[in-house]
Amino acid sequence: MEVTTDVYRFIVRPKERPGGRNRHDACPLAADARALGLSSVRAIERAALYFVRGTMAPKELSLLGRFLFSDPLVEDCSWSRVGDDGPGGGAARGDGRDASRRIGARLVETALRPGVTDPVADEAMRAAAELGVAGVEAVASGEAFFVEGDGLGDDELASLAERLLCNGVIQRWAVGAIVPAWPDEAAGSGAVERFDLAGMDDEALLALSAERRAALDLAEMTAIRGYYRREGRACTDAEFETIAQTWSEHCVHKTFKARIEVRAGGEAGAPYPPVVDNVLKSYIKRATDEIAAPWVLSAFVDNAGIVEFDDGYELSFKVETHNHPSAVEPFGGANTGVGGVIRDVMGVSARPIAATDVLCFGPPDASPEDLPAGSPHPRRVASGVIAGVQDYGNKMGVPTVNGGIHYDPGYAANPLVYCGCAGIAPRGGHPRAQAAGDRVVALGGRTGRDGLRGATFSSMVMDSSTGELSGASVQIGAPIVQKKLSEALLAARDAGLYTAVTDCGAGGLSSAVGEMAFELGADVDLARAPLKYPGLAPWEIWLSEAQERMVVAVPPAKMDELRAVCSGLDVELTDLGCFTGDGRLVVRYGGAVVIDLDCGFLHSGPPQRALVATPPSGSRPAASRPTARAAGPAPSIAEALLAILAHPAVRSRESTVRLYDHEVQGATVLGPYAGLRADGPQDAAVLKPRESTGSRAVALSNGFNQRYGAADPYRMAVSALDEAVRNAAAVGADPDRVAVLDNFCLGDPTIPETMWTLLEAARGCYDAATAHRTPFVSGKDSFNNAYLAPDGRRVSVPPSLLISAIGIVPDDSVVPGSDLKAPGDRLYLVGSAEPSFGGSVYADLYGVPDGADPGVPAASPAAPATYRALHRAIAAGLVRACHDLSDGGSAAAVAEMCLGGRLGARFRLPGPPETALFGEANGRLVVEVEPKDAAEFERTMDGAPYMRIGAVEATGELRLEADGVEATVSLDDLCAAYRGERSER
Amino acid sequence: MTRPKAIVLHAAGTNRDPDACVALGLAGADPEIVHVNQLRSGERRLSDYRMLVIPGGFSYADALGAGRILALDLASYFADQVAEFVASGRPVIGVCNGFQALVKAGILPGDSAGDRSAAGDGTGGRRRATLARNENGRFECRRSTLLAPPSACVWTGGLPGPLACPIAHGEGRFVVDSDATLERLRDEGQIALVYGRDDGSAAGGVPADGEYPANPNGSVADIAGICNPAGNALGLMPHPENNVVVRGRDGEARRERTLACLALWKNGVDYAKEL
């Protein structure tokens, strides 16, 4: 047997399937390539690549190829020794078979860059050992693409690789066979840099901030200089990075807490004092404080907001954004966005029970010329983001049950990825009692360079070089590692093994240990941290945002028991040091002290930022102005309804939603789609966690409308909150037990108009929350959602505010769902408000109808009472179906109810036809009531506005009436339009 | 009769183990989640249980293919224990990822000709069936209707009607190596569950006949679940454990489909009691 180490290359391809269906359907890559303008690409076949380094006998190679890497019934595997093969051939000939069965196909291969987590390779290593193949030293994975097309030159292949097949941030590519790369033994470098910060002038301070991508301004840098002057010593790189991270927008919300000078006169400025000191306190927290709901158990303190579920349990809920990482690497960004928010819930000692995702992309049909230079096509961003959400939630076993997808040209270069997670825990089971002497213990994944400076990166405006420069900011998820971690933490919680816990999110250990040691101080040694690969400097270990890690404070007496729990679940545990009680954050690398900071200085935060808010001068940007009706004949009612149902804001997201497991945990009472054929869209998800022993359930919903935001941020906020609460009420949540979360995504805060938008939206949040009596329990703000194109054009996202709601459904047996149930039932419209057209779907298609209100929907003063009355009716079992009126107006809502139940209906609303049928307003829902319950329903609704509008019919059509018009649309046409099968407008 | 003890096997990435426990509990069993490490260390023994449940999830991240490495665990670490358990006639069920593992370990379809014994070398022997990527290439979660044709399976005998339960998988297309294998599965009564179209009647509908989405993954002969020739070991892609609780908002048809899911679990538990 040979003793030299060889590298073998295995390629695994699906078997040809004679009589199989059109294989081009199964490979959407070719369609994507053509959409990118590579029109000569006919087909792209994907194959898996594995490289194995070691000493293996032929029989062992066969075992790896035939059993481990391939399924011989459906896949062909061939292998060869690297070096035996001509370069660039790709026709691996190890077992004599010709792998190039696609005559004329060209080969493009990709592999991960060194240092990028390769979980497949890790499992393959373990499995090879289990198979008894002992000579395997290392495994690496990759992908091969066989590209068919006429006259494909190297330029086209390079373009295909760069724009579609390979993500340069985490992968390399080659035309022909790629050369594998191997990670080396992992040990840190111990290298520490020191700067004489105390002696720097202002210019040097700013240069340092820029060079280290710290995103700190002069006032902040000056404060740091002051500290080192007082300490009378040099600053280490690790200290500087720690301060930059701790003081980043991401971590301390400088903008939300800024002192804002309001420069606005007249009516616009009337609602504001001359100076708003801290938006968070002035509007968001103030609403929570004034409502003072006794069932709010934790708001704005922990990693997630916490509310009471019942006497035994509490619910936690958190929504985060992961926008910049998703712009650079859509799959990894979204993947770790989901992973990160799940860890937030694990960080309040809860069991994750649901994931939510609201995604904002550029238009899927955007032509490449219209996109800002340097940004990937929205189709690619969307497919990557969706795959990332799918991968993490599904593998963690957390059902993804609520969300949305929104399209706007403003998201083309800067997608928004909101990831949410809800959890459940025993009341009072989340300890926050770390004490001096407790061990500082890291659990979970290993540390690499992943996501370095993510906190500061997310606090900057992106430009076309961002992808390249921030390669290190990309984080790669390993959901199974986190699944194990979650199991270990719950076991540790139940056994009382830790006194405090937090997740490693932005800022990594620096942020997690720093926060936990905020009062006590800590002394830790980074040389103990297990690494993924060698060469990390101490500051890199300290700041790494490698995923799937949590930090717990553990009394020394509990360490053995925690070790046993972790080893039983194959979770890595590292004792980094201890909490000291002296108020100093001391970080060592072996013998050398790399950080010695006063916790008080670190956590006093940066000096308060001073910002200015000014209303936009003159008219609003053209894109956001409701357009006047386009010339030409007005559409017919039927035509308009079908176009609205097919509009990207309304049409079915089922093909995306079905990629998410929304049933795991067996708690899903009402999922994203329900009804006769499970394709009717629902307003909110209802879950009955297995901890619930009675009839109590949880509703999760959201409200979001960027078209409103572009036109009127105040009313956007009012509308988003109303929609979130309305959606929760529609599925039976008690409006007196709904808590909300705010997630702002805005542009550059140093632009006064951005701050004006923030003020307006925050004031809307306050007004709406206090009107509905829904306290904010958590929130997050993301600024600098803007992109500076090479031509100097600055593209900001439209003002975007997501309101997420979590509500208690007292009785899961009366959850109505939006699908119609039986012919002959009555239809009621509950709530009252004057519909308008600002930001409406109708206006987006046809402009604002003549004489109609062009404004964004205002608050509906009747809404709070309406929802409470509706709740009484639902709780009494009087409501068979209920659906909220939002995008597209009343006609779209009733149409969705019809298609959910595959039943017809007729309804009539008074008023001008467009306004009555397509105008949008807050505070309204349509309700289906059995005739025998009608009198009781009307009695129950007494005091709240309601109107009988029609009935459910056994016919296969929807009949709509308003003043002077009547229209009929068949159920088949409604379904086809809603499914996007009717593309013409 | 006391509640039979059921071992619910957990590997890194298994995630529907608590769901299976809910179903088993309602069906009258006493389930215990046991980590493969506990079996390997000898802390738990398979032979101490009367039922074996391999639940759904993404064992080992589905690296190298769904269920493949868990299959390797079954075929290398626990080959004898598992073989003995199956041969003893005690009920075994693998759901979704568990089904994939049982098939890739050569335990299902299994036959008297020693197909399984060939699996003992960790290679799965010459497998005659597998679960491949869904026809449409995607993971999908949707409701499915299952019909139970007459078969040897102890889990699906005498079910009151069709089952309705979710599927949630990306690699669920049941594939056989030849028509002869399919014939043999039919002859031996090993086709325990097929995807169907629900017509709302008590009898419950007709097979999907390959049509998407009723047959959600392109499985040959609409096969959703198969058993070994003895009928005590069942593997299936859909999740009957996720529809065992009748909800107040369910209509009558939905309620019957839910009770049918629970009946499947009760069949297994009752069978274990009688052994």
Short mmCIF file of C-alpha atoms in Angstrom, two decimals, chain A residues 446-638:
data_model
loop_
_atom_site.label_atom_id
_atom_site.label_comp_id
_atom_site.label_asym_id
_atom_site.label_seq_id
_atom_site.Cartn_x
_atom_site.Cartn_y
_atom_site.Cartn_z
CA ARG A 446 -15.83 27.24 17.06
CA THR A 447 -14.40 30.64 16.36
CA GLY A 448 -13.16 31.76 12.97
CA ARG A 449 -12.86 35.04 11.14
CA ASP A 450 -16.55 34.91 10.21
CA GLY A 451 -18.36 38.16 10.46
CA LEU A 452 -15.50 40.25 11.80
CA ARG A 453 -16.64 43.80 12.39
CA GLY A 454 -20.20 42.91 11.51
CA ALA A 455 -21.53 45.40 14.04
CA THR A 456 -19.59 48.26 12.54
CA PHE A 457 -20.09 47.04 8.96
CA SER A 458 -23.83 47.15 9.39
CA SER A 459 -23.50 50.74 10.53
CA MET A 460 -22.07 52.00 7.23
CA VAL A 461 -23.47 52.96 3.86
CA MET A 462 -22.62 50.29 1.29
CA ASP A 463 -20.96 50.94 -2.03
CA SER A 464 -19.85 48.81 -4.94
CA SER A 465 -16.69 47.73 -3.15
CA THR A 466 -18.54 46.64 -0.03
CA GLY A 467 -18.81 43.04 -1.16
CA GLU A 468 -15.08 42.80 -1.66
CA LEU A 469 -13.91 44.67 1.43
CA SER A 470 -16.33 43.08 3.79
CA GLY A 471 -15.63 39.52 2.78
CA ALA A 472 -14.80 38.85 6.36
CA SER A 473 -18.18 40.16 7.46
CA VAL A 474 -19.96 37.21 5.97
CA GLN A 475 -21.25 34.69 8.40
CA ILE A 476 -22.05 31.11 7.56
CA GLY A 477 -24.61 29.22 9.53
CA ALA A 478 -24.55 25.67 10.86
CA PRO A 479 -28.12 25.15 12.10
CA ILE A 480 -27.51 21.68 13.45
CA VAL A 481 -24.77 23.01 15.72
CA GLN A 482 -27.29 25.49 17.07
CA LYS A 483 -29.97 22.81 17.39
CA LYS A 484 -27.66 20.86 19.67
CA LEU A 485 -26.77 24.03 21.54
CA SER A 486 -30.44 24.79 22.10
CA GLU A 487 -31.03 21.30 23.50
CA ALA A 488 -28.06 21.65 25.83
CA LEU A 489 -29.18 25.07 27.06
CA LEU A 490 -32.73 23.93 27.82
CA ALA A 491 -31.37 20.96 29.75
CA ALA A 492 -28.99 23.28 31.62
CA ARG A 493 -31.82 25.73 32.35
CA ASP A 494 -34.06 23.00 33.75
CA ALA A 495 -31.24 21.72 35.94
CA GLY A 496 -30.37 25.25 37.11
CA LEU A 497 -26.79 25.04 35.88
CA TYR A 498 -26.28 28.67 34.86
CA THR A 499 -26.87 32.02 36.49
CA ALA A 500 -26.97 34.09 33.30
CA VAL A 501 -26.92 33.51 29.57
CA THR A 502 -26.54 35.61 26.45
CA ASP A 503 -25.90 34.95 22.81
CA CYS A 504 -22.87 35.81 20.74
CA GLY A 505 -24.35 38.09 18.13
CA ALA A 506 -22.84 41.20 16.66
CA GLY A 507 -19.52 41.74 18.38
CA GLY A 508 -19.13 38.08 19.30
CA LEU A 509 -17.51 37.27 22.64
CA SER A 510 -16.65 40.94 23.09
CA SER A 511 -20.29 41.86 23.19
CA ALA A 512 -21.56 38.79 25.04
CA VAL A 513 -18.91 38.73 27.77
CA GLY A 514 -18.81 42.53 27.87
CA GLU A 515 -22.54 42.77 28.52
CA MET A 516 -22.57 40.03 31.14
CA ALA A 517 -19.56 41.52 32.90
CA PHE A 518 -20.96 45.04 32.71
CA GLU A 519 -21.15 45.42 36.50
CA LEU A 520 -18.86 42.66 37.76
CA GLY A 521 -15.93 42.70 35.40
CA ALA A 522 -14.34 39.53 34.08
CA ASP A 523 -10.99 37.93 33.39
CA VAL A 524 -10.84 35.62 30.40
CA ASP A 525 -8.15 33.90 28.34
CA LEU A 526 -8.70 33.75 24.58
CA ALA A 527 -6.01 31.15 24.08
CA ARG A 528 -8.56 28.65 25.41
CA ALA A 529 -11.14 29.38 22.71
CA PRO A 530 -11.32 26.56 20.17
CA LEU A 531 -10.64 27.87 16.66
CA LYS A 532 -11.71 26.75 13.22
CA TYR A 533 -8.33 27.46 11.61
CA PRO A 534 -5.03 29.03 12.56
CA GLY A 535 -3.62 32.48 12.59
CA LEU A 536 -6.33 34.47 14.34
CA ALA A 537 -5.04 37.45 16.28
CA PRO A 538 -6.50 37.85 19.78
CA TRP A 539 -8.69 40.76 18.69
CA GLU A 540 -10.09 38.60 15.89
CA ILE A 541 -11.00 35.81 18.32
CA TRP A 542 -12.57 38.35 20.65
CA LEU A 543 -14.61 40.11 17.94
CA SER A 544 -15.41 37.17 15.66
CA GLU A 545 -19.07 36.81 14.86
CA ALA A 546 -18.81 33.11 14.24
CA GLN A 547 -22.30 31.75 14.70
CA GLU A 548 -23.89 29.23 17.02
CA ARG A 549 -22.16 30.37 20.19
CA MET A 550 -23.64 31.35 23.54
CA VAL A 551 -22.01 32.46 26.75
CA VAL A 552 -23.25 31.29 30.14
CA ALA A 553 -22.24 32.22 33.67
CA VAL A 554 -21.77 29.03 35.66
CA PRO A 555 -21.14 28.60 39.38
CA PRO A 556 -18.00 26.47 39.77
CA ALA A 557 -19.98 23.78 41.59
CA LYS A 558 -22.18 23.26 38.54
CA MET A 559 -19.39 22.91 35.99
CA ASP A 560 -19.17 19.12 36.06
CA GLU A 561 -22.87 18.69 35.54
CA LEU A 562 -22.85 21.17 32.64
CA ARG A 563 -19.91 19.35 31.09
CA ALA A 564 -21.85 16.09 31.26
CA VAL A 565 -24.92 17.64 29.60
CA CYS A 566 -22.79 19.09 26.81
CA SER A 567 -20.73 16.02 26.12
CA GLY A 568 -23.89 13.91 25.91
CA LEU A 569 -25.16 16.16 23.14
CA ASP A 570 -21.79 16.68 21.41
CA VAL A 571 -21.77 20.38 22.29
CA GLU A 572 -18.35 21.97 22.74
CA LEU A 573 -17.81 23.74 26.09
CA THR A 574 -14.98 26.14 26.84
CA ASP A 575 -14.19 27.59 30.23
CA LEU A 576 -12.81 31.01 29.28
CA GLY A 577 -12.31 32.50 32.73
CA CYS A 578 -14.40 34.02 35.47
CA PHE A 579 -16.41 37.03 36.57
CA THR A 580 -14.26 38.96 38.98
CA GLY A 581 -16.22 41.66 40.77
CA ASP A 582 -13.56 44.35 40.26
CA GLY A 583 -15.33 46.12 37.40
CA ARG A 584 -12.45 45.62 34.94
CA LEU A 585 -12.73 43.74 31.69
CA VAL A 586 -9.44 41.85 31.45
CA VAL A 587 -8.75 39.72 28.42
CA ARG A 588 -5.58 37.69 28.08
CA TYR A 589 -4.04 35.64 25.39
CA GLY A 590 -2.01 33.10 27.31
CA GLY A 591 0.39 35.19 29.37
CA ALA A 592 -0.23 38.53 27.65
CA VAL A 593 -2.95 40.97 28.68
CA VAL A 594 -4.60 42.25 25.48
CA ILE A 595 -7.48 44.17 27.04
CA ASP A 596 -7.76 45.88 30.39
CA LEU A 597 -10.68 48.27 30.29
CA ASP A 598 -12.86 49.92 32.88
CA CYS A 599 -16.36 48.46 32.36
CA GLY A 600 -17.85 51.76 33.44
CA PHE A 601 -16.14 53.64 30.61
CA LEU A 602 -16.99 50.98 28.06
CA HIS A 603 -20.66 50.84 28.93
CA SER A 604 -21.23 54.51 29.65
CA GLY A 605 -21.47 54.54 25.88
CA PRO A 606 -20.34 57.09 23.39
CA PRO A 607 -21.18 60.78 23.78
CA GLN A 608 -24.76 61.45 22.70
CA ARG A 609 -24.96 62.16 19.00
CA ALA A 610 -26.36 65.46 17.84
CA LEU A 611 -28.49 65.21 14.72
CA VAL A 612 -30.86 67.41 12.81
CA ALA A 613 -34.33 66.65 11.49
CA THR A 614 -35.85 68.61 8.62
CA PRO A 615 -38.97 67.88 6.62
CA PRO A 616 -38.29 67.19 2.96
CA SER A 617 -38.34 70.45 1.03
CA GLY A 618 -40.84 70.93 -1.76
CA SER A 619 -42.40 67.88 -3.26
CA ARG A 620 -41.65 64.32 -2.30
CA PRO A 621 -39.50 62.17 -4.58
CA ALA A 622 -41.33 61.38 -7.78
CA ALA A 623 -41.45 57.66 -7.15
CA SER A 624 -43.35 58.09 -3.93
CA ARG A 625 -45.90 60.61 -5.17
CA PRO A 626 -49.27 59.12 -5.96
CA THR A 627 -49.51 59.50 -9.70
CA ALA A 628 -52.51 60.99 -11.37
CA ARG A 629 -54.58 58.55 -13.33
CA ALA A 630 -52.75 57.50 -16.45
CA ALA A 631 -54.27 58.62 -19.68
CA GLY A 632 -56.54 56.13 -21.34
CA PRO A 633 -59.77 54.43 -20.44
CA ALA A 634 -60.28 53.46 -16.81
CA PRO A 635 -60.13 49.73 -16.21
CA SER A 636 -63.33 47.83 -15.65
CA ILE A 637 -64.01 46.70 -12.10
CA ALA A 638 -63.34 43.06 -12.99
#
